[in-house]
mmCIF file of C-alpha atoms and ligand atoms in Angstrom:
data_model
loop_
_atom_site.group_PDB
_atom_site.id
_atom_site.type_symbol
_atom_site.label_atom_id
_atom_site.label_comp_id
_atom_site.label_asym_id
_atom_site.label_seq_id
_atom_site.Cartn_x
_atom_site.Cartn_y
_atom_site.Cartn_z
ATOM 1 C CA MET A 1 113.307 86.610 106.150
ATOM 2 C CA ALA A 2 112.698 82.919 106.619
ATOM 3 C CA ILE A 3 113.641 81.544 103.215
ATOM 4 C CA SER A 4 113.456 77.941 104.375
ATOM 5 C CA SER A 5 109.858 78.374 105.558
ATOM 6 C CA LEU A 6 108.990 79.981 102.265
ATOM 7 C CA LEU A 7 110.493 77.093 100.329
ATOM 8 C CA LYS A 8 108.432 74.694 102.439
ATOM 9 C CA GLY A 9 105.331 76.552 101.331
ATOM 10 C CA ASP A 10 104.638 78.505 104.519
ATOM 11 C CA HIS A 11 101.983 81.076 103.627
ATOM 12 C CA ARG A 12 103.016 83.652 106.223
ATOM 13 C CA ALA A 13 106.581 83.680 104.921
ATOM 14 C CA LEU A 14 105.195 83.924 101.402
ATOM 15 C CA ALA A 15 102.957 86.865 102.290
ATOM 16 C CA LYS A 16 105.827 88.692 103.970
ATOM 17 C CA ALA A 17 108.127 88.166 101.015
ATOM 18 C CA ILE A 18 105.508 89.407 98.551
ATOM 19 C CA THR A 19 105.061 92.540 100.654
ATOM 20 C CA LEU A 20 108.797 93.203 100.421
ATOM 21 C CA ILE A 21 108.554 92.886 96.651
ATOM 22 C CA GLU A 22 105.469 95.072 96.471
ATOM 23 C CA ASN A 23 107.196 97.812 98.428
ATOM 24 C CA ASN A 24 110.357 97.515 96.372
ATOM 25 C CA ASP A 25 112.167 96.907 99.654
ATOM 26 C CA PRO A 26 115.943 96.491 99.304
ATOM 27 C CA ARG A 27 115.658 93.092 101.052
ATOM 28 C CA ALA A 28 113.520 91.755 98.192
ATOM 29 C CA ALA A 29 116.520 91.301 95.912
ATOM 30 C CA LYS A 30 118.143 88.955 98.411
ATOM 31 C CA VAL A 31 114.986 86.902 98.777
ATOM 32 C CA ILE A 32 114.740 86.482 95.020
ATOM 33 C CA ARG A 33 118.420 85.560 94.794
ATOM 34 C CA ASN A 34 117.889 82.828 97.381
ATOM 35 C CA VAL A 35 114.734 81.336 95.939
ATOM 36 C CA PHE A 36 115.683 81.650 92.279
ATOM 37 C CA PRO A 37 117.356 78.216 92.009
ATOM 38 C CA TYR A 38 114.055 76.647 93.116
ATOM 39 C CA THR A 39 111.934 78.269 90.427
ATOM 40 C CA GLY A 40 110.812 76.973 87.055
ATOM 41 C CA ARG A 41 108.385 74.250 88.039
ATOM 42 C CA ALA A 42 105.034 76.015 88.228
ATOM 43 C CA PHE A 43 102.629 76.298 85.315
ATOM 44 C CA VAL A 44 101.782 79.994 85.045
ATOM 45 C CA ILE A 45 98.333 80.951 83.764
ATOM 46 C CA GLY A 46 97.513 84.573 82.980
ATOM 47 C CA VAL A 47 93.838 85.523 83.013
ATOM 48 C CA THR A 48 92.857 88.843 81.522
ATOM 49 C CA GLY A 49 89.868 90.543 79.930
ATOM 50 C CA PRO A 50 87.502 93.477 80.310
ATOM 51 C CA PRO A 51 86.318 94.558 83.773
ATOM 52 C CA GLY A 52 83.515 92.384 85.087
ATOM 53 C CA ALA A 53 83.931 89.636 82.470
ATOM 54 C CA GLY A 54 83.926 87.040 85.231
ATOM 55 C CA LYS A 55 87.666 86.478 85.528
ATOM 56 C CA SER A 56 87.701 86.030 89.298
ATOM 57 C CA THR A 57 84.650 83.762 89.223
ATOM 58 C CA LEU A 58 86.376 81.664 86.578
ATOM 59 C CA VAL A 59 89.647 81.597 88.526
ATOM 60 C CA ASP A 60 87.686 80.376 91.537
ATOM 61 C CA LYS A 61 86.411 77.451 89.440
ATOM 62 C CA LEU A 62 89.891 76.739 88.088
ATOM 63 C CA ILE A 63 91.233 76.598 91.616
ATOM 64 C CA ALA A 64 88.564 74.016 92.433
ATOM 65 C CA HIS A 65 89.547 72.010 89.362
ATOM 66 C CA TYR A 66 93.225 71.935 90.289
ATOM 67 C CA ARG A 67 92.510 71.180 93.937
ATOM 68 C CA HIS A 68 90.407 68.254 92.807
ATOM 69 C CA LYS A 69 93.542 66.992 91.054
ATOM 70 C CA SER A 70 95.531 67.549 94.266
ATOM 71 C CA LYS A 71 97.541 70.381 92.757
ATOM 72 C CA SER A 72 98.438 73.392 94.894
ATOM 73 C CA VAL A 73 97.523 76.810 93.544
ATOM 74 C CA GLY A 74 98.805 80.347 93.984
ATOM 75 C CA VAL A 75 96.754 83.297 92.748
ATOM 76 C CA LEU A 76 97.841 86.874 92.205
ATOM 77 C CA ALA A 77 95.092 89.382 91.518
ATOM 78 C CA ILE A 78 96.854 92.338 89.998
ATOM 79 C CA ASP A 79 95.243 95.705 90.427
ATOM 80 C CA PRO A 80 96.963 98.318 88.309
ATOM 81 C CA SER A 81 94.669 101.126 89.458
ATOM 82 C CA SER A 82 95.652 100.670 93.065
ATOM 83 C CA ALA A 83 99.273 101.125 92.060
ATOM 84 C CA PHE A 84 98.494 104.757 92.599
ATOM 85 C CA THR A 85 96.188 104.614 95.589
ATOM 86 C CA GLY A 86 98.046 101.906 97.477
ATOM 87 C CA GLY A 87 94.827 99.939 97.967
ATOM 88 C CA ALA A 88 94.127 96.388 96.942
ATOM 89 C CA LEU A 89 91.253 94.658 95.253
ATOM 90 C CA LEU A 90 88.854 93.373 97.838
ATOM 91 C CA GLY A 91 86.277 91.924 95.471
ATOM 92 C CA ASP A 92 88.612 89.291 94.134
ATOM 93 C CA ARG A 93 89.359 87.814 97.485
ATOM 94 C CA VAL A 94 85.683 87.751 98.283
ATOM 95 C CA ARG A 95 84.964 86.023 94.968
ATOM 96 C CA MET A 96 87.572 83.367 95.649
ATOM 97 C CA GLN A 97 86.950 82.947 99.331
ATOM 98 C CA SER A 98 85.610 79.431 98.983
ATOM 99 C CA HIS A 99 89.289 78.461 98.998
ATOM 100 C CA ASN A 100 90.398 80.797 101.777
ATOM 101 C CA LEU A 101 90.849 78.067 104.344
ATOM 102 C CA ASP A 102 92.627 75.641 102.029
ATOM 103 C CA PRO A 103 96.313 75.473 103.025
ATOM 104 C CA ASN A 104 97.188 74.543 99.446
ATOM 105 C CA VAL A 105 95.689 77.702 97.999
ATOM 106 C CA PHE A 106 97.341 81.067 98.382
ATOM 107 C CA ILE A 107 95.484 84.132 97.118
ATOM 108 C CA ARG A 108 96.902 87.583 97.116
ATOM 109 C CA SER A 109 95.841 90.919 95.669
ATOM 110 C CA MET A 110 98.787 92.923 94.522
ATOM 111 C CA ALA A 111 99.483 96.543 93.910
ATOM 112 C CA SER A 112 102.789 98.238 93.451
ATOM 113 C CA ARG A 113 104.374 101.600 93.719
ATOM 114 C CA GLY A 114 106.048 102.609 90.519
ATOM 115 C CA GLY A 115 103.239 102.313 87.985
ATOM 116 C CA VAL A 116 102.861 99.610 85.358
ATOM 117 C CA GLY A 117 106.602 98.977 85.045
ATOM 118 C CA GLY A 118 106.940 98.494 88.787
ATOM 119 C CA LEU A 119 103.928 96.247 88.852
ATOM 120 C CA ALA A 120 105.264 94.065 86.045
ATOM 121 C CA LYS A 121 108.523 93.560 87.897
ATOM 122 C CA ALA A 122 106.726 92.890 91.179
ATOM 123 C CA THR A 123 104.387 90.393 89.502
ATOM 124 C CA ARG A 124 107.240 88.517 87.885
ATOM 125 C CA ASN A 125 109.032 88.170 91.188
ATOM 126 C CA ALA A 126 105.888 87.295 93.141
ATOM 127 C CA ILE A 127 105.326 84.455 90.650
ATOM 128 C CA ARG A 128 108.866 83.271 91.376
ATOM 129 C CA LEU A 129 108.098 83.185 95.100
ATOM 130 C CA LEU A 130 104.916 81.150 94.572
ATOM 131 C CA ASP A 131 106.779 78.858 92.204
ATOM 132 C CA ALA A 132 109.645 78.304 94.644
ATOM 133 C CA SER A 133 107.203 77.743 97.495
ATOM 134 C CA GLY A 134 105.955 74.682 95.614
ATOM 135 C CA LYS A 135 102.719 75.863 94.038
ATOM 136 C CA ASP A 136 102.008 73.625 91.033
ATOM 137 C CA VAL A 137 99.879 76.223 89.319
ATOM 138 C CA VAL A 138 100.144 80.000 89.534
ATOM 139 C CA ILE A 139 97.223 82.057 88.226
ATOM 140 C CA VAL A 140 97.637 85.767 87.575
ATOM 141 C CA GLU A 141 94.486 87.841 87.062
ATOM 142 C CA THR A 142 94.703 91.323 85.544
ATOM 143 C CA VAL A 143 92.018 93.645 84.302
ATOM 144 C CA GLY A 144 92.372 94.283 80.604
ATOM 145 C CA ALA A 145 92.416 98.023 80.829
ATOM 146 C CA GLY A 146 95.764 99.296 79.787
ATOM 147 C CA GLN A 147 99.260 98.007 79.546
ATOM 148 C CA SER A 148 98.997 95.452 82.294
ATOM 149 C CA GLU A 149 97.387 92.810 80.078
ATOM 150 C CA VAL A 150 100.205 93.055 77.586
ATOM 151 C CA GLU A 151 102.665 92.562 80.418
ATOM 152 C CA ILE A 152 100.864 89.396 81.483
ATOM 153 C CA VAL A 153 101.998 87.651 78.295
ATOM 154 C CA LYS A 154 105.604 88.025 79.349
ATOM 155 C CA VAL A 155 105.082 86.064 82.538
ATOM 156 C CA SER A 156 102.496 83.469 81.531
ATOM 157 C CA ASP A 157 102.848 80.039 79.983
ATOM 158 C CA ALA A 158 99.226 80.355 78.918
ATOM 159 C CA THR A 159 97.375 83.631 78.522
ATOM 160 C CA VAL A 160 93.616 83.233 78.839
ATOM 161 C CA VAL A 161 91.574 86.106 77.426
ATOM 162 C CA VAL A 162 88.103 86.211 78.944
ATOM 163 C CA THR A 163 85.381 87.849 76.875
ATOM 164 C CA VAL A 164 81.619 88.084 77.271
ATOM 165 C CA PRO A 165 78.777 87.988 74.748
ATOM 166 C CA GLN A 166 77.737 91.581 74.893
ATOM 167 C CA LEU A 167 77.246 94.098 72.188
ATOM 168 C CA GLY A 168 80.179 96.418 71.764
ATOM 169 C CA ASP A 169 82.665 94.115 73.431
ATOM 170 C CA GLU A 170 83.912 92.937 70.058
ATOM 171 C CA VAL A 171 85.338 96.348 69.358
ATOM 172 C CA GLN A 172 86.750 96.621 72.842
ATOM 173 C CA ILE A 173 88.670 93.389 72.489
ATOM 174 C CA PHE A 174 90.257 94.479 69.260
ATOM 175 C CA LYS A 175 91.092 97.904 70.611
ATOM 176 C CA ALA A 176 92.712 96.565 73.739
ATOM 177 C CA GLY A 177 94.956 94.341 71.636
ATOM 178 C CA LEU A 178 93.589 91.261 73.356
ATOM 179 C CA MET A 179 93.378 89.251 70.126
ATOM 180 C CA GLU A 180 97.151 89.301 69.835
ATOM 181 C CA ILE A 181 97.905 88.086 73.325
ATOM 182 C CA GLY A 182 95.463 85.216 73.854
ATOM 183 C CA ASP A 183 96.682 81.612 73.869
ATOM 184 C CA ILE A 184 93.176 80.526 74.833
ATOM 185 C CA PHE A 185 89.967 82.513 74.429
ATOM 186 C CA VAL A 186 87.009 82.166 76.749
ATOM 187 C CA VAL A 187 83.513 83.368 76.035
ATOM 188 C CA ASN A 188 82.220 83.529 79.583
ATOM 189 C CA LYS A 189 78.628 84.219 80.581
ATOM 190 C CA ALA A 190 77.650 81.779 77.856
ATOM 191 C CA ASP A 191 74.242 81.709 79.540
ATOM 192 C CA LEU A 192 73.646 85.177 78.091
ATOM 193 C CA LEU A 193 72.400 85.872 74.597
ATOM 194 C CA GLY A 194 74.979 86.231 71.848
ATOM 195 C CA ALA A 195 77.637 83.763 73.038
ATOM 196 C CA ASP A 196 77.843 81.965 69.693
ATOM 197 C CA ARG A 197 78.101 85.252 67.870
ATOM 198 C CA MET A 198 81.073 86.126 70.029
ATOM 199 C CA VAL A 199 82.681 82.745 69.264
ATOM 200 C CA THR A 200 82.257 83.344 65.526
ATOM 201 C CA TYR A 201 83.688 86.777 65.896
ATOM 202 C CA LEU A 202 86.726 85.520 67.804
ATOM 203 C CA MET A 203 87.285 82.759 65.258
ATOM 204 C CA SER A 204 87.640 85.375 62.543
ATOM 205 C CA GLY A 205 90.361 87.157 64.477
ATOM 206 C CA ILE A 206 92.345 84.244 65.918
ATOM 207 C CA ILE A 207 96.069 84.457 65.322
ATOM 208 C CA SER A 208 98.255 81.355 65.394
ATOM 209 C CA LYS A 209 101.629 81.816 67.050
ATOM 210 C CA GLU A 210 104.630 79.524 66.734
ATOM 211 C CA GLY A 211 102.424 76.633 65.684
ATOM 212 C CA TRP A 212 99.802 77.127 68.389
ATOM 213 C CA LYS A 213 96.245 77.854 67.293
ATOM 214 C CA PRO A 214 94.348 79.401 70.217
ATOM 215 C CA PRO A 215 91.200 77.428 71.044
ATOM 216 C CA ILE A 216 87.919 79.102 72.024
ATOM 217 C CA VAL A 217 85.981 77.819 75.017
ATOM 218 C CA LYS A 218 82.486 78.779 76.151
ATOM 219 C CA THR A 219 81.993 78.912 79.913
ATOM 220 C CA ASN A 220 79.515 79.797 82.568
ATOM 221 C CA ALA A 221 81.787 80.620 85.451
ATOM 222 C CA LYS A 222 78.870 80.797 87.861
ATOM 223 C CA THR A 223 77.809 77.180 87.331
ATOM 224 C CA GLY A 224 81.191 75.854 86.238
ATOM 225 C CA GLU A 225 79.980 74.751 82.805
ATOM 226 C CA GLY A 226 82.846 74.622 80.313
ATOM 227 C CA VAL A 227 85.518 74.840 83.002
ATOM 228 C CA GLU A 228 86.637 71.249 82.365
ATOM 229 C CA GLU A 229 87.046 72.118 78.705
ATOM 230 C CA LEU A 230 89.085 75.164 79.629
ATOM 231 C CA ALA A 231 91.242 73.023 81.908
ATOM 232 C CA MET A 232 91.786 70.605 79.024
ATOM 233 C CA ALA A 233 92.861 73.446 76.747
ATOM 234 C CA LEU A 234 95.274 74.578 79.444
ATOM 235 C CA GLU A 235 96.679 71.075 79.749
ATOM 236 C CA LYS A 236 97.254 70.968 75.984
ATOM 237 C CA ARG A 237 98.995 74.310 76.149
ATOM 238 C CA LYS A 238 101.192 73.016 78.964
ATOM 239 C CA THR A 239 102.253 70.028 76.904
ATOM 240 C CA PHE A 240 102.803 72.247 73.889
ATOM 241 C CA ILE A 241 105.192 74.636 75.627
ATOM 242 C CA SER A 242 107.138 72.217 77.803
ATOM 243 C CA GLY A 243 110.428 70.740 76.811
ATOM 244 C CA GLY A 244 112.310 70.888 73.568
ATOM 245 C CA LYS A 245 114.287 73.541 71.795
ATOM 246 C CA GLN A 246 111.254 75.810 71.453
ATOM 247 C CA ALA A 247 110.823 76.037 75.229
ATOM 248 C CA GLU A 248 114.443 76.928 75.747
ATOM 249 C CA LYS A 249 114.253 79.589 73.067
ATOM 250 C CA ARG A 250 111.141 81.086 74.638
ATOM 251 C CA GLN A 251 112.756 81.226 78.041
ATOM 252 C CA THR A 252 115.930 82.799 76.744
ATOM 253 C CA GLU A 253 113.894 85.447 74.942
ATOM 254 C CA ARG A 254 111.951 86.220 78.090
ATOM 255 C CA ILE A 255 114.974 86.470 80.308
ATOM 256 C CA SER A 256 116.744 88.625 77.694
ATOM 257 C CA ALA A 257 113.791 91.020 77.688
ATOM 258 C CA GLU A 258 113.743 91.107 81.474
ATOM 259 C CA LEU A 259 117.475 91.768 81.662
ATOM 260 C CA ALA A 260 117.187 94.539 79.088
ATOM 261 C CA VAL A 261 114.563 96.254 81.240
ATOM 262 C CA LEU A 262 116.596 95.798 84.430
ATOM 263 C CA VAL A 263 119.785 97.128 82.887
ATOM 264 C CA THR A 264 117.987 100.114 81.358
ATOM 265 C CA GLU A 265 116.351 100.815 84.701
ATOM 266 C CA ARG A 266 119.707 100.707 86.443
ATOM 267 C CA MET A 267 121.318 102.980 83.898
ATOM 268 C CA SER A 268 118.485 105.460 84.096
ATOM 269 C CA GLU A 269 118.708 105.518 87.894
ATOM 270 C CA THR A 270 122.479 105.921 87.862
ATOM 271 C CA PHE A 271 122.321 108.738 85.349
ATOM 272 C CA SER A 272 119.530 110.522 87.192
ATOM 273 C CA LYS A 273 121.519 110.467 90.408
ATOM 274 C CA ALA A 274 124.693 111.612 88.685
ATOM 275 C CA LEU A 275 122.834 114.433 86.960
ATOM 276 C CA VAL A 276 121.335 115.825 90.136
ATOM 277 C CA ASN A 277 124.776 116.008 91.712
ATOM 278 C CA ASP A 278 126.370 117.624 88.703
ATOM 279 C CA ASP A 279 126.783 121.393 88.639
ATOM 280 C CA GLU A 280 127.343 121.120 84.915
ATOM 281 C CA LEU A 281 123.588 120.594 84.534
ATOM 282 C CA GLU A 282 122.781 124.087 85.733
ATOM 283 C CA ARG A 283 125.556 125.634 83.677
ATOM 284 C CA ILE A 284 124.324 124.022 80.457
ATOM 285 C CA ALA A 285 120.697 124.755 81.330
ATOM 286 C CA LYS A 286 121.626 128.420 81.492
ATOM 287 C CA LEU A 287 123.188 128.158 78.041
ATOM 288 C CA VAL A 288 119.907 126.773 76.726
ATOM 289 C CA VAL A 289 117.910 129.494 78.492
ATOM 290 C CA GLY A 290 120.198 132.065 76.885
ATOM 291 C CA LYS A 291 119.478 130.476 73.493
ATOM 292 C CA ARG A 292 123.155 129.687 73.041
ATOM 293 C CA MET A 293 122.471 125.981 72.767
ATOM 294 C CA ASP A 294 119.399 123.909 71.842
ATOM 295 C CA PRO A 295 118.084 121.286 74.301
ATOM 296 C CA GLU A 296 119.002 118.286 72.122
ATOM 297 C CA THR A 297 122.643 119.364 71.742
ATOM 298 C CA ALA A 298 122.773 120.200 75.441
ATOM 299 C CA ALA A 299 121.472 116.766 76.397
ATOM 300 C CA LYS A 300 124.012 115.095 74.151
ATOM 301 C CA LYS A 301 126.818 117.107 75.744
ATOM 302 C CA LEU A 302 125.701 116.273 79.250
ATOM 303 C CA PHE A 303 125.281 112.613 78.394
ATOM 304 C CA THR A 304 128.784 112.346 76.933
ATOM 305 C CA LYS A 305 130.254 114.042 79.959
ATOM 306 C CA LEU A 306 128.457 111.813 82.459
ATOM 307 C CA TRP A 307 129.260 108.720 80.439
ATOM 308 C CA LYS A 308 132.952 109.499 80.393
ATOM 309 C CA LYS A 309 132.902 110.129 84.126
ATOM 310 C CA MET A 310 131.179 106.810 84.717
ATOM 311 C CA VAL A 311 133.449 104.602 82.669
ATOM 312 C CA ALA A 312 136.565 106.359 83.953
HETATM 313 N N1 GTP B 401 75.396 85.410 84.076
HETATM 314 C C1 GTP B 401 76.664 85.181 84.398
HETATM 315 N N2 GTP B 401 77.277 85.979 85.291
HETATM 316 C C2 GTP B 401 78.554 85.726 85.592
HETATM 317 C C3 GTP B 401 79.282 84.667 85.002
HETATM 318 N N3 GTP B 401 80.545 84.688 85.487
HETATM 319 C C4 GTP B 401 80.600 85.714 86.346
HETATM 320 N N4 GTP B 401 79.417 86.353 86.427
HETATM 321 C C5 GTP B 401 79.086 87.533 87.258
HETATM 322 O O1 GTP B 401 79.752 88.659 86.728
HETATM 323 C C6 GTP B 401 80.117 89.556 87.785
HETATM 324 C C7 GTP B 401 81.594 89.884 87.692
HETATM 325 O O2 GTP B 401 82.333 88.734 88.008
HETATM 326 P P1 GTP B 401 83.869 88.784 88.421
HETATM 327 O O3 GTP B 401 84.324 87.386 88.536
HETATM 328 O O4 GTP B 401 84.083 89.654 89.602
HETATM 329 O O5 GTP B 401 84.485 89.494 87.169
HETATM 330 P P2 GTP B 401 85.981 90.013 86.973
HETATM 331 O O6 GTP B 401 86.273 89.899 85.527
HETATM 332 O O7 GTP B 401 86.896 89.326 87.906
HETATM 333 O O8 GTP B 401 85.827 91.526 87.407
HETATM 334 P P3 GTP B 401 87.026 92.580 87.672
HETATM 335 O O9 GTP B 401 88.103 91.867 88.420
HETATM 336 O O10 GTP B 401 86.358 93.635 88.481
HETATM 337 O O11 GTP B 401 87.456 93.057 86.336
HETATM 338 C C8 GTP B 401 79.725 88.879 89.072
HETATM 339 O O12 GTP B 401 78.490 89.396 89.499
HETATM 340 C C9 GTP B 401 79.598 87.427 88.671
HETATM 341 O O13 GTP B 401 78.702 86.730 89.475
HETATM 342 C C10 GTP B 401 78.594 83.836 84.050
HETATM 343 O O14 GTP B 401 79.146 82.888 83.475
HETATM 344 N N5 GTP B 401 77.300 84.158 83.784
HETATM 345 MG MG1 MG B 402 88.319 90.120 89.258
#
């Protein structure tokens, strides 16, 4: 793996490294270890919202905005559904293809084996690769249809929730828990009827977090109307979160949460392996089958035994 090419921003090296991460290849850990010291510069924007809200169209316009300011951009289009089929979102790349030939724009659809948890880990590390490769801005798009949009908060400096002015969507946004995660709210498709109603509705549900009151921006992603305003809101957010004690606290919290997940994962793996190779499992299972022990007590017994063996 050509780390030096990756650090210079080479897109082929970047693509290869992301594939390693996606496949949970053992070599991925080494790549991350090598690039990690070069991370922490990029501004990470998460874009989420209901299917078809216009997220990709909006991302395309944001890319144009940042390119106009000579900033390089990396985009990850996360597709949680394809985590199971192994496919990747074609539509997104088509939607953003106006930037396909730009050497300062890297767009990648991402899936992952290992469900939502695997995808979250893969996304986090793919962001690190883009960051280390010198991308000024990293945009992560996820469909708000499950747990993936909650995960996006953990990796983004600014979470943009994209809504549309259509009847029924109000309920959907509340249900999906999107009100809680937005740092900036967008009412896209503002050319459609009901945009102002949606703004009013959002205003009633806005939650301030740590001194940040999420702004609401109306956009028409097709024409680009409102995109400058969105970019300004993002810039404000960037200023708000950078530097100071607050930033350090946020980062420490994030890394703590990540470490907790990694350690738990490791423990679970270690225990699973140990259990499979333990003939005690079958013996105790038979006790439970024979009604001489209940499952909870049996599990506790097995756990204690494995634990002792491990720390010995
Ligand atoms: N009228 C109108 N249509 C829009 C606007 N923005 C996007 N669209 C259209 O909405 C459709 C969906 O746009 P996408 O950008 O693919 O939406 P998305 O949220 O990325 O969709 P998924 O990734 O599939 O969830 C496309 O046909 C767009 O052309 C807008 O501001 N107004
Ligand atoms: Mg999309």
